[in-house]
Short mmCIF file of N, CA and C in Angstrom, two decimals:
data_model
loop_
_atom_site.label_atom_id
_atom_site.label_comp_id
_atom_site.label_asym_id
_atom_site.label_seq_id
_atom_site.Cartn_x
_atom_site.Cartn_y
_atom_site.Cartn_z
N MET B 13 -28.40 -2.35 117.43
CA MET B 13 -28.87 -2.94 118.66
C MET B 13 -28.24 -2.19 119.81
N ASN B 14 -28.99 -1.97 120.79
CA ASN B 14 -28.52 -1.29 122.00
C ASN B 14 -27.55 -2.22 122.73
N PRO B 15 -26.35 -1.76 123.06
CA PRO B 15 -25.38 -2.63 123.71
C PRO B 15 -25.85 -3.07 125.11
N ALA B 16 -26.73 -2.31 125.71
CA ALA B 16 -27.22 -2.70 127.05
C ALA B 16 -28.22 -3.84 126.96
N CYS B 17 -28.74 -4.14 125.76
CA CYS B 17 -29.77 -5.19 125.60
C CYS B 17 -29.21 -6.44 124.95
N VAL B 18 -28.03 -6.81 125.23
CA VAL B 18 -27.46 -8.01 124.66
C VAL B 18 -27.95 -9.27 125.35
N ASN B 19 -28.42 -9.10 126.58
CA ASN B 19 -28.95 -10.29 127.26
C ASN B 19 -30.40 -10.54 126.78
N ARG B 20 -30.93 -11.67 127.06
CA ARG B 20 -32.22 -12.15 126.56
C ARG B 20 -33.38 -11.30 127.04
N SER B 21 -33.34 -10.68 128.20
CA SER B 21 -34.48 -9.96 128.77
C SER B 21 -34.91 -8.77 127.95
N CYS B 22 -34.08 -8.22 127.12
CA CYS B 22 -34.44 -7.04 126.32
C CYS B 22 -34.95 -7.43 124.93
N ARG B 23 -34.81 -8.67 124.50
CA ARG B 23 -35.16 -9.05 123.17
C ARG B 23 -36.62 -9.43 122.99
N GLY B 24 -37.35 -9.75 124.01
CA GLY B 24 -38.76 -10.17 123.86
C GLY B 24 -38.88 -11.67 123.73
N PHE B 25 -40.01 -12.14 123.18
CA PHE B 25 -40.29 -13.56 123.05
C PHE B 25 -40.16 -14.01 121.61
N THR B 26 -39.74 -15.25 121.42
CA THR B 26 -39.66 -15.81 120.09
C THR B 26 -41.03 -16.32 119.66
N LEU B 27 -41.20 -16.53 118.38
CA LEU B 27 -42.46 -17.03 117.86
C LEU B 27 -42.78 -18.41 118.43
N THR B 28 -41.78 -19.21 118.61
CA THR B 28 -41.95 -20.54 119.19
C THR B 28 -42.49 -20.45 120.62
N GLU B 29 -41.92 -19.57 121.40
CA GLU B 29 -42.37 -19.41 122.81
C GLU B 29 -43.82 -18.94 122.85
N LEU B 30 -44.19 -18.02 121.98
CA LEU B 30 -45.59 -17.56 121.93
C LEU B 30 -46.53 -18.67 121.49
N ALA B 31 -46.12 -19.48 120.52
CA ALA B 31 -46.98 -20.57 120.04
C ALA B 31 -47.18 -21.62 121.13
N VAL B 32 -46.11 -21.96 121.88
CA VAL B 32 -46.21 -22.95 122.95
C VAL B 32 -47.12 -22.41 124.06
N THR B 33 -47.01 -21.13 124.40
CA THR B 33 -47.86 -20.54 125.43
C THR B 33 -49.32 -20.57 124.99
N ALA B 34 -49.60 -20.22 123.74
CA ALA B 34 -50.98 -20.24 123.24
C ALA B 34 -51.55 -21.66 123.27
N ALA B 35 -50.72 -22.66 122.92
CA ALA B 35 -51.18 -24.04 122.94
C ALA B 35 -51.52 -24.50 124.35
N ILE B 36 -50.67 -24.13 125.31
CA ILE B 36 -50.93 -24.51 126.70
C ILE B 36 -52.22 -23.84 127.20
N LEU B 37 -52.39 -22.58 126.90
CA LEU B 37 -53.62 -21.88 127.31
C LEU B 37 -54.87 -22.49 126.69
N SER B 38 -54.80 -22.87 125.42
CA SER B 38 -55.97 -23.47 124.79
C SER B 38 -56.29 -24.84 125.37
N ILE B 39 -55.28 -25.59 125.75
CA ILE B 39 -55.51 -26.89 126.41
C ILE B 39 -56.18 -26.68 127.76
N LEU B 40 -55.70 -25.72 128.52
CA LEU B 40 -56.29 -25.43 129.85
C LEU B 40 -57.74 -24.98 129.73
N VAL B 41 -58.04 -24.14 128.74
CA VAL B 41 -59.42 -23.69 128.53
C VAL B 41 -60.28 -24.88 128.15
N GLY B 42 -59.76 -25.77 127.34
CA GLY B 42 -60.51 -26.96 126.95
C GLY B 42 -60.80 -27.89 128.11
N ILE B 43 -59.84 -28.01 129.02
CA ILE B 43 -60.04 -28.85 130.19
C ILE B 43 -61.05 -28.23 131.15
N VAL B 44 -60.86 -26.97 131.44
CA VAL B 44 -61.77 -26.28 132.38
C VAL B 44 -63.14 -26.08 131.73
N GLY B 45 -63.13 -25.73 130.47
CA GLY B 45 -64.37 -25.51 129.74
C GLY B 45 -65.02 -24.19 130.07
N LEU B 46 -65.42 -23.54 129.04
CA LEU B 46 -66.16 -22.28 129.21
C LEU B 46 -67.64 -22.62 129.23
N PRO B 47 -68.39 -22.05 130.16
CA PRO B 47 -69.81 -22.39 130.22
C PRO B 47 -70.53 -21.92 128.97
N ALA B 48 -71.30 -22.82 128.38
CA ALA B 48 -72.07 -22.47 127.20
C ALA B 48 -73.42 -21.88 127.63
N PRO B 49 -73.94 -20.94 126.90
CA PRO B 49 -75.25 -20.39 127.27
C PRO B 49 -76.33 -21.47 127.17
N ASP B 50 -77.28 -21.44 128.11
CA ASP B 50 -78.36 -22.42 128.14
C ASP B 50 -79.43 -21.98 127.14
N ASN B 51 -79.71 -22.84 126.18
CA ASN B 51 -80.74 -22.54 125.21
C ASN B 51 -82.09 -23.13 125.61
N GLY B 52 -82.22 -23.57 126.82
CA GLY B 52 -83.47 -24.12 127.32
C GLY B 52 -83.40 -25.59 127.64
N GLY B 53 -82.54 -26.32 126.97
CA GLY B 53 -82.45 -27.78 127.19
C GLY B 53 -81.99 -28.14 128.59
N GLN B 54 -80.98 -27.42 129.11
CA GLN B 54 -80.49 -27.72 130.46
C GLN B 54 -81.54 -27.37 131.51
N SER B 55 -82.28 -26.30 131.29
CA SER B 55 -83.34 -25.90 132.23
C SER B 55 -84.43 -26.96 132.27
N LEU B 56 -84.80 -27.50 131.12
CA LEU B 56 -85.81 -28.56 131.08
C LEU B 56 -85.32 -29.81 131.78
N GLN B 57 -84.05 -30.13 131.63
CA GLN B 57 -83.50 -31.31 132.30
C GLN B 57 -83.52 -31.11 133.81
N MET B 58 -83.22 -29.90 134.27
CA MET B 58 -83.26 -29.61 135.71
C MET B 58 -84.70 -29.73 136.23
N ALA B 59 -85.65 -29.21 135.47
CA ALA B 59 -87.06 -29.32 135.88
C ALA B 59 -87.50 -30.78 135.93
N GLU B 60 -87.04 -31.57 134.98
CA GLU B 60 -87.40 -33.01 134.98
C GLU B 60 -86.85 -33.70 136.24
N ILE B 61 -85.64 -33.37 136.62
CA ILE B 61 -85.04 -33.95 137.82
C ILE B 61 -85.84 -33.53 139.06
N GLN B 62 -86.28 -32.27 139.12
CA GLN B 62 -87.05 -31.80 140.26
C GLN B 62 -88.42 -32.50 140.30
N ILE B 63 -89.02 -32.75 139.15
CA ILE B 63 -90.30 -33.45 139.13
C ILE B 63 -90.13 -34.90 139.57
N ARG B 64 -89.08 -35.55 139.07
CA ARG B 64 -88.79 -36.93 139.49
C ARG B 64 -88.61 -37.01 141.01
N ASP B 65 -87.89 -36.06 141.56
CA ASP B 65 -87.65 -36.03 142.99
C ASP B 65 -88.97 -35.86 143.77
N ALA B 66 -89.83 -34.98 143.29
CA ALA B 66 -91.12 -34.77 143.95
C ALA B 66 -91.99 -36.02 143.86
N LEU B 67 -91.97 -36.70 142.72
CA LEU B 67 -92.75 -37.95 142.56
C LEU B 67 -92.22 -39.02 143.51
N ARG B 68 -90.91 -39.13 143.64
CA ARG B 68 -90.34 -40.10 144.58
C ARG B 68 -90.73 -39.78 146.03
N MET B 69 -90.70 -38.49 146.35
CA MET B 69 -91.07 -38.07 147.70
C MET B 69 -92.55 -38.41 147.98
N ALA B 70 -93.42 -38.12 147.04
CA ALA B 70 -94.84 -38.40 147.21
C ALA B 70 -95.08 -39.91 147.35
N GLN B 71 -94.41 -40.68 146.54
CA GLN B 71 -94.58 -42.13 146.62
C GLN B 71 -94.04 -42.66 147.95
N SER B 72 -92.89 -42.17 148.37
CA SER B 72 -92.32 -42.59 149.65
C SER B 72 -93.23 -42.23 150.82
N ARG B 73 -93.80 -41.02 150.78
CA ARG B 73 -94.73 -40.59 151.83
C ARG B 73 -95.99 -41.46 151.84
N ALA B 74 -96.48 -41.80 150.67
CA ALA B 74 -97.68 -42.65 150.59
C ALA B 74 -97.42 -44.01 151.23
N VAL B 75 -96.27 -44.59 150.93
CA VAL B 75 -95.93 -45.90 151.49
C VAL B 75 -95.71 -45.80 153.00
N SER B 76 -94.98 -44.80 153.45
CA SER B 76 -94.64 -44.72 154.88
C SER B 76 -95.83 -44.36 155.75
N THR B 77 -96.79 -43.57 155.24
CA THR B 77 -97.97 -43.21 156.04
C THR B 77 -99.18 -44.08 155.74
N ARG B 78 -99.08 -44.89 154.68
CA ARG B 78 -100.18 -45.72 154.22
C ARG B 78 -101.43 -44.90 153.85
N MET B 79 -101.16 -43.66 153.42
CA MET B 79 -102.24 -42.76 152.97
C MET B 79 -101.82 -42.14 151.65
N PRO B 80 -102.80 -41.83 150.78
CA PRO B 80 -102.45 -41.24 149.48
C PRO B 80 -101.68 -39.93 149.61
N HIS B 81 -100.72 -39.76 148.73
CA HIS B 81 -99.93 -38.54 148.59
C HIS B 81 -99.74 -38.32 147.10
N GLY B 82 -99.46 -37.10 146.72
CA GLY B 82 -99.27 -36.84 145.30
C GLY B 82 -98.48 -35.57 145.06
N VAL B 83 -98.29 -35.29 143.77
CA VAL B 83 -97.64 -34.08 143.34
C VAL B 83 -98.70 -33.28 142.57
N SER B 84 -99.03 -32.12 143.10
CA SER B 84 -100.05 -31.25 142.52
C SER B 84 -99.37 -30.17 141.68
N PHE B 85 -99.76 -30.07 140.42
CA PHE B 85 -99.17 -29.09 139.50
C PHE B 85 -100.11 -27.89 139.34
N ASP B 86 -99.55 -26.70 139.56
CA ASP B 86 -100.27 -25.43 139.39
C ASP B 86 -99.73 -24.77 138.12
N VAL B 87 -100.41 -25.01 137.00
CA VAL B 87 -99.95 -24.51 135.70
C VAL B 87 -99.98 -22.98 135.66
N THR B 88 -100.99 -22.37 136.25
CA THR B 88 -101.12 -20.91 136.22
C THR B 88 -99.98 -20.22 136.91
N ASN B 89 -99.56 -20.72 138.08
CA ASN B 89 -98.50 -20.09 138.86
C ASN B 89 -97.12 -20.73 138.68
N GLU B 90 -96.99 -21.65 137.71
CA GLU B 90 -95.70 -22.26 137.35
C GLU B 90 -95.02 -22.92 138.56
N ARG B 91 -95.76 -23.77 139.28
CA ARG B 91 -95.16 -24.47 140.42
C ARG B 91 -95.84 -25.81 140.64
N PHE B 92 -95.20 -26.62 141.46
CA PHE B 92 -95.80 -27.89 141.87
C PHE B 92 -95.41 -28.16 143.32
N ALA B 93 -96.20 -29.01 143.97
CA ALA B 93 -95.99 -29.27 145.39
C ALA B 93 -96.33 -30.72 145.71
N VAL B 94 -95.65 -31.27 146.71
CA VAL B 94 -96.00 -32.60 147.22
C VAL B 94 -97.05 -32.37 148.30
N VAL B 95 -98.19 -33.08 148.16
CA VAL B 95 -99.32 -32.88 149.08
C VAL B 95 -99.83 -34.22 149.59
N ASP B 96 -100.54 -34.16 150.73
CA ASP B 96 -101.18 -35.35 151.27
C ASP B 96 -102.59 -35.47 150.67
N GLN B 97 -103.36 -36.44 151.16
CA GLN B 97 -104.69 -36.69 150.60
C GLN B 97 -105.66 -35.54 150.79
N ASN B 98 -105.40 -34.64 151.75
CA ASN B 98 -106.26 -33.50 151.99
C ASN B 98 -105.76 -32.23 151.30
N GLY B 99 -104.66 -32.34 150.55
CA GLY B 99 -104.12 -31.17 149.86
C GLY B 99 -103.15 -30.36 150.70
N ASN B 100 -102.81 -30.86 151.90
CA ASN B 100 -101.85 -30.15 152.76
C ASN B 100 -100.44 -30.42 152.26
N LEU B 101 -99.59 -29.41 152.34
CA LEU B 101 -98.22 -29.56 151.89
C LEU B 101 -97.45 -30.56 152.75
N ALA B 102 -96.72 -31.43 152.07
CA ALA B 102 -95.79 -32.32 152.78
C ALA B 102 -94.56 -31.50 153.14
N ILE B 103 -93.96 -31.83 154.23
CA ILE B 103 -92.77 -31.10 154.71
C ILE B 103 -91.53 -31.68 154.04
N ASP B 104 -90.74 -30.81 153.45
CA ASP B 104 -89.46 -31.20 152.86
C ASP B 104 -88.48 -31.39 154.02
N PRO B 105 -87.92 -32.60 154.18
CA PRO B 105 -87.02 -32.85 155.33
C PRO B 105 -85.76 -31.99 155.31
N LEU B 106 -85.31 -31.55 154.16
CA LEU B 106 -84.10 -30.71 154.11
C LEU B 106 -84.42 -29.25 154.42
N ALA B 107 -85.45 -28.73 153.80
CA ALA B 107 -85.80 -27.31 153.98
C ALA B 107 -86.62 -27.07 155.23
N LYS B 108 -87.18 -28.13 155.80
CA LYS B 108 -88.04 -28.00 156.98
C LYS B 108 -89.23 -27.09 156.74
N SER B 109 -89.71 -27.09 155.49
CA SER B 109 -90.89 -26.30 155.12
C SER B 109 -91.64 -27.08 154.07
N GLY B 110 -92.72 -26.54 153.57
CA GLY B 110 -93.53 -27.22 152.57
C GLY B 110 -92.74 -27.53 151.31
N TYR B 111 -92.99 -28.71 150.75
CA TYR B 111 -92.28 -29.16 149.55
C TYR B 111 -92.93 -28.51 148.33
N VAL B 112 -92.44 -27.34 147.94
CA VAL B 112 -92.96 -26.61 146.79
C VAL B 112 -91.79 -26.23 145.88
N VAL B 113 -91.95 -26.44 144.59
CA VAL B 113 -90.97 -25.98 143.60
C VAL B 113 -91.69 -24.95 142.76
N ASP B 114 -91.23 -23.71 142.85
CA ASP B 114 -91.85 -22.57 142.18
C ASP B 114 -90.88 -22.05 141.10
N PHE B 115 -91.25 -22.23 139.83
CA PHE B 115 -90.37 -21.86 138.74
C PHE B 115 -90.27 -20.34 138.55
N THR B 116 -91.04 -19.57 139.28
CA THR B 116 -90.93 -18.12 139.18
C THR B 116 -89.91 -17.55 140.17
N ARG B 117 -89.39 -18.36 141.05
CA ARG B 117 -88.40 -17.90 142.04
C ARG B 117 -87.06 -17.66 141.39
N PRO B 118 -86.26 -16.74 141.96
CA PRO B 118 -84.96 -16.42 141.37
C PRO B 118 -83.95 -17.58 141.35
N ASN B 119 -84.13 -18.56 142.24
CA ASN B 119 -83.18 -19.67 142.29
C ASN B 119 -83.52 -20.75 141.27
N GLN B 120 -84.52 -20.53 140.44
CA GLN B 120 -84.91 -21.48 139.41
C GLN B 120 -84.48 -20.96 138.05
N PRO B 121 -84.36 -21.85 137.07
CA PRO B 121 -83.98 -21.40 135.73
C PRO B 121 -85.02 -20.42 135.20
N SER B 122 -84.56 -19.38 134.49
CA SER B 122 -85.49 -18.40 133.95
C SER B 122 -86.17 -18.96 132.69
N ASN B 123 -87.32 -18.42 132.37
CA ASN B 123 -88.10 -18.76 131.17
C ASN B 123 -88.66 -20.18 131.19
N LEU B 124 -88.70 -20.82 132.34
CA LEU B 124 -89.23 -22.17 132.45
C LEU B 124 -90.70 -22.11 132.78
N GLU B 125 -91.54 -22.84 132.02
CA GLU B 125 -92.99 -22.81 132.21
C GLU B 125 -93.55 -24.21 132.25
N ILE B 126 -94.59 -24.41 133.07
CA ILE B 126 -95.37 -25.64 133.03
C ILE B 126 -96.54 -25.35 132.09
N ASP B 127 -96.52 -25.92 130.90
CA ASP B 127 -97.58 -25.69 129.91
C ASP B 127 -98.85 -26.45 130.28
N THR B 128 -98.70 -27.73 130.57
CA THR B 128 -99.86 -28.58 130.88
C THR B 128 -99.50 -29.60 131.97
N ALA B 129 -100.51 -30.04 132.65
CA ALA B 129 -100.39 -31.16 133.58
C ALA B 129 -101.75 -31.85 133.63
N SER B 130 -101.81 -33.07 133.16
CA SER B 130 -103.08 -33.78 133.08
C SER B 130 -102.89 -35.22 133.54
N PHE B 131 -103.72 -35.64 134.49
CA PHE B 131 -103.62 -36.99 135.04
C PHE B 131 -104.99 -37.64 135.12
N GLY B 132 -105.81 -37.44 134.12
CA GLY B 132 -107.12 -38.08 134.06
C GLY B 132 -108.03 -37.64 135.20
N SER B 133 -108.53 -38.61 135.94
CA SER B 133 -109.49 -38.31 137.02
C SER B 133 -108.89 -37.57 138.17
N THR B 134 -107.59 -37.57 138.30
CA THR B 134 -106.95 -36.85 139.41
C THR B 134 -106.54 -35.43 138.98
N ALA B 135 -107.03 -34.98 137.82
CA ALA B 135 -106.81 -33.64 137.30
C ALA B 135 -105.32 -33.33 137.13
N ALA B 136 -104.82 -32.30 137.79
CA ALA B 136 -103.43 -31.87 137.63
C ALA B 136 -102.57 -32.38 138.76
N ALA B 137 -102.81 -33.61 139.19
CA ALA B 137 -102.02 -34.19 140.29
C ALA B 137 -101.69 -35.64 140.00
N ALA B 138 -100.44 -36.00 140.17
CA ALA B 138 -100.00 -37.39 140.09
C ALA B 138 -100.13 -37.94 141.50
N VAL B 139 -101.07 -38.87 141.71
CA VAL B 139 -101.39 -39.36 143.04
C VAL B 139 -101.00 -40.81 143.21
N PHE B 140 -100.43 -41.14 144.38
CA PHE B 140 -100.08 -42.51 144.73
C PHE B 140 -101.01 -42.95 145.86
N ASP B 141 -101.51 -44.19 145.78
CA ASP B 141 -102.36 -44.69 146.85
C ASP B 141 -101.50 -45.03 148.06
N GLY B 142 -102.12 -45.57 149.10
CA GLY B 142 -101.42 -45.86 150.35
C GLY B 142 -100.35 -46.91 150.25
N GLN B 143 -100.30 -47.63 149.12
CA GLN B 143 -99.24 -48.62 148.90
C GLN B 143 -98.18 -48.12 147.95
N GLY B 144 -98.30 -46.86 147.53
CA GLY B 144 -97.31 -46.26 146.65
C GLY B 144 -97.53 -46.54 145.17
N VAL B 145 -98.73 -47.05 144.83
CA VAL B 145 -99.05 -47.36 143.44
C VAL B 145 -99.71 -46.14 142.80
N PRO B 146 -99.30 -45.75 141.60
CA PRO B 146 -99.94 -44.60 140.95
C PRO B 146 -101.43 -44.86 140.71
N MET B 147 -102.25 -43.86 140.96
CA MET B 147 -103.69 -43.99 140.76
C MET B 147 -104.09 -43.74 139.31
N ALA B 148 -103.27 -42.99 138.57
CA ALA B 148 -103.52 -42.73 137.15
C ALA B 148 -102.23 -42.28 136.51
N GLY B 149 -102.17 -42.47 135.21
CA GLY B 149 -101.04 -41.95 134.44
C GLY B 149 -101.38 -40.55 133.95
N GLY B 150 -100.40 -39.93 133.32
CA GLY B 150 -100.67 -38.59 132.80
C GLY B 150 -99.44 -37.99 132.14
N THR B 151 -99.55 -36.71 131.80
CA THR B 151 -98.45 -36.02 131.15
C THR B 151 -98.22 -34.64 131.79
N ILE B 152 -96.99 -34.19 131.66
CA ILE B 152 -96.59 -32.86 132.10
C ILE B 152 -95.87 -32.20 130.95
N GLY B 153 -96.38 -31.07 130.50
CA GLY B 153 -95.73 -30.34 129.40
C GLY B 153 -94.92 -29.19 129.95
N LEU B 154 -93.64 -29.15 129.56
CA LEU B 154 -92.74 -28.11 130.01
C LEU B 154 -92.20 -27.33 128.79
N ARG B 155 -91.93 -26.05 128.98
CA ARG B 155 -91.40 -25.21 127.92
C ARG B 155 -90.32 -24.30 128.50
N CYS B 156 -89.25 -24.15 127.74
CA CYS B 156 -88.20 -23.20 128.07
C CYS B 156 -87.59 -22.69 126.77
N LEU B 157 -87.79 -21.40 126.52
CA LEU B 157 -87.32 -20.76 125.30
C LEU B 157 -87.85 -21.54 124.09
N ASP B 158 -86.96 -22.04 123.24
CA ASP B 158 -87.41 -22.75 122.04
C ASP B 158 -87.53 -24.26 122.24
N HIS B 159 -87.39 -24.74 123.46
CA HIS B 159 -87.50 -26.18 123.74
C HIS B 159 -88.83 -26.48 124.42
N VAL B 160 -89.44 -27.56 124.00
CA VAL B 160 -90.67 -28.06 124.61
C VAL B 160 -90.52 -29.55 124.83
N VAL B 161 -90.94 -30.03 125.99
CA VAL B 161 -90.87 -31.46 126.25
C VAL B 161 -92.14 -31.86 127.00
N THR B 162 -92.64 -33.06 126.68
CA THR B 162 -93.77 -33.62 127.40
C THR B 162 -93.28 -34.85 128.14
N LEU B 163 -93.38 -34.82 129.46
CA LEU B 163 -93.00 -35.95 130.28
C LEU B 163 -94.23 -36.83 130.45
N ALA B 164 -94.07 -38.10 130.27
CA ALA B 164 -95.18 -39.06 130.41
C ALA B 164 -95.01 -39.84 131.71
N PHE B 165 -96.06 -39.82 132.53
CA PHE B 165 -96.04 -40.58 133.79
C PHE B 165 -96.93 -41.80 133.62
N ASP B 166 -96.33 -42.98 133.64
CA ASP B 166 -97.06 -44.24 133.39
C ASP B 166 -97.80 -44.64 134.66
N GLY B 167 -99.12 -44.74 134.56
CA GLY B 167 -99.94 -45.09 135.71
C GLY B 167 -99.79 -46.51 136.18
N ALA B 168 -99.28 -47.41 135.32
CA ALA B 168 -99.10 -48.80 135.72
C ALA B 168 -97.76 -49.05 136.36
N THR B 169 -96.72 -48.41 135.83
CA THR B 169 -95.36 -48.70 136.31
C THR B 169 -94.78 -47.59 137.21
N GLY B 170 -95.31 -46.40 137.11
CA GLY B 170 -94.76 -45.28 137.86
C GLY B 170 -93.51 -44.68 137.22
N LEU B 171 -93.23 -45.08 135.95
CA LEU B 171 -92.08 -44.54 135.23
C LEU B 171 -92.41 -43.18 134.66
N LEU B 172 -91.43 -42.29 134.72
CA LEU B 172 -91.55 -40.97 134.08
C LEU B 172 -90.62 -41.01 132.88
N THR B 173 -91.16 -40.81 131.68
CA THR B 173 -90.36 -40.86 130.48
C THR B 173 -90.34 -39.51 129.78
N ALA B 174 -89.24 -39.25 129.10
CA ALA B 174 -89.07 -38.02 128.33
C ALA B 174 -88.60 -38.40 126.94
N PRO B 175 -89.13 -37.78 125.90
CA PRO B 175 -88.78 -38.16 124.53
C PRO B 175 -87.46 -37.56 124.03
N TYR B 176 -86.49 -37.43 124.88
CA TYR B 176 -85.18 -36.91 124.47
C TYR B 176 -84.14 -37.55 125.35
N ALA B 177 -82.91 -37.50 124.89
CA ALA B 177 -81.80 -38.03 125.68
C ALA B 177 -81.35 -36.95 126.66
N PRO B 178 -81.52 -37.14 127.98
CA PRO B 178 -81.25 -36.09 128.95
C PRO B 178 -79.80 -35.56 128.93
N CYS B 179 -78.83 -36.37 128.54
CA CYS B 179 -77.46 -35.91 128.57
C CYS B 179 -77.15 -34.94 127.44
N THR B 180 -77.80 -35.10 126.28
CA THR B 180 -77.46 -34.28 125.15
C THR B 180 -78.54 -33.25 124.81
N GLY B 181 -79.77 -33.52 125.21
CA GLY B 181 -80.85 -32.62 124.86
C GLY B 181 -81.36 -32.81 123.45
N SER B 182 -80.82 -33.79 122.71
CA SER B 182 -81.25 -34.04 121.34
C SER B 182 -82.30 -35.11 121.31
N SER B 183 -82.94 -35.26 120.18
CA SER B 183 -83.97 -36.29 120.02
C SER B 183 -83.32 -37.64 120.08
N GLY B 184 -84.03 -38.58 120.58
CA GLY B 184 -83.47 -39.91 120.68
C GLY B 184 -84.39 -40.81 121.47
N ALA B 185 -83.86 -41.85 122.01
CA ALA B 185 -84.64 -42.83 122.76
C ALA B 185 -85.16 -42.19 124.04
N ALA B 186 -86.25 -42.73 124.50
CA ALA B 186 -86.87 -42.23 125.71
C ALA B 186 -85.97 -42.52 126.91
N ALA B 187 -85.88 -41.57 127.78
CA ALA B 187 -85.12 -41.76 129.02
C ALA B 187 -86.11 -42.12 130.12
N THR B 188 -85.82 -43.16 130.86
CA THR B 188 -86.74 -43.58 131.90
C THR B 188 -86.07 -43.59 133.25
N SER B 189 -86.90 -43.41 134.26
CA SER B 189 -86.40 -43.48 135.61
C SER B 189 -87.47 -44.15 136.45
N PRO B 190 -87.22 -45.36 136.95
CA PRO B 190 -88.26 -46.03 137.72
C PRO B 190 -88.46 -45.36 139.07
N SER B 191 -89.70 -45.33 139.50
CA SER B 191 -90.01 -44.86 140.82
C SER B 191 -89.66 -45.95 141.80
N PRO B 192 -89.13 -45.63 142.97
CA PRO B 192 -88.76 -46.68 143.92
C PRO B 192 -90.00 -47.37 144.47
N SER B 193 -89.89 -48.67 144.72
CA SER B 193 -91.04 -49.42 145.23
C SER B 193 -90.92 -49.58 146.72
#
């Protein structure tokens, strides 16, 4: 042993010190969490939240103006918009522009598609009458990578249901969110 290295600084670390350091680091990583790659489930949940928000906005506008408003789905261009009875865009109070959610934009999850949107006689639009009551029920089909979900819009209650548990993305009981009255 080198006589100049008799103090602890020249000897290195003990196995115990290394094990304690590794344990502390693993606990910190567990607390902070490493982001898991999105396999499509999180993107679908985000899209569902955006659709619920648009439906609430349309219903609120219908009640406040006493005129029909709805959410029009454009399956070809992967977007939807809140519109009035004449098809004019409703103004988003936060963005101060037309209320449009376009899944092809860079700020949206990638690989997200609107497969179908069907609302009976109102075609691809969920419409609320002047009292905020849905005029028809329907479905919205969404796809992201290997995940597919069909959201059901109840024409009697205004509830939007999804056949999966939104927190886990696994199959389970239907998740519901009532539209405000």
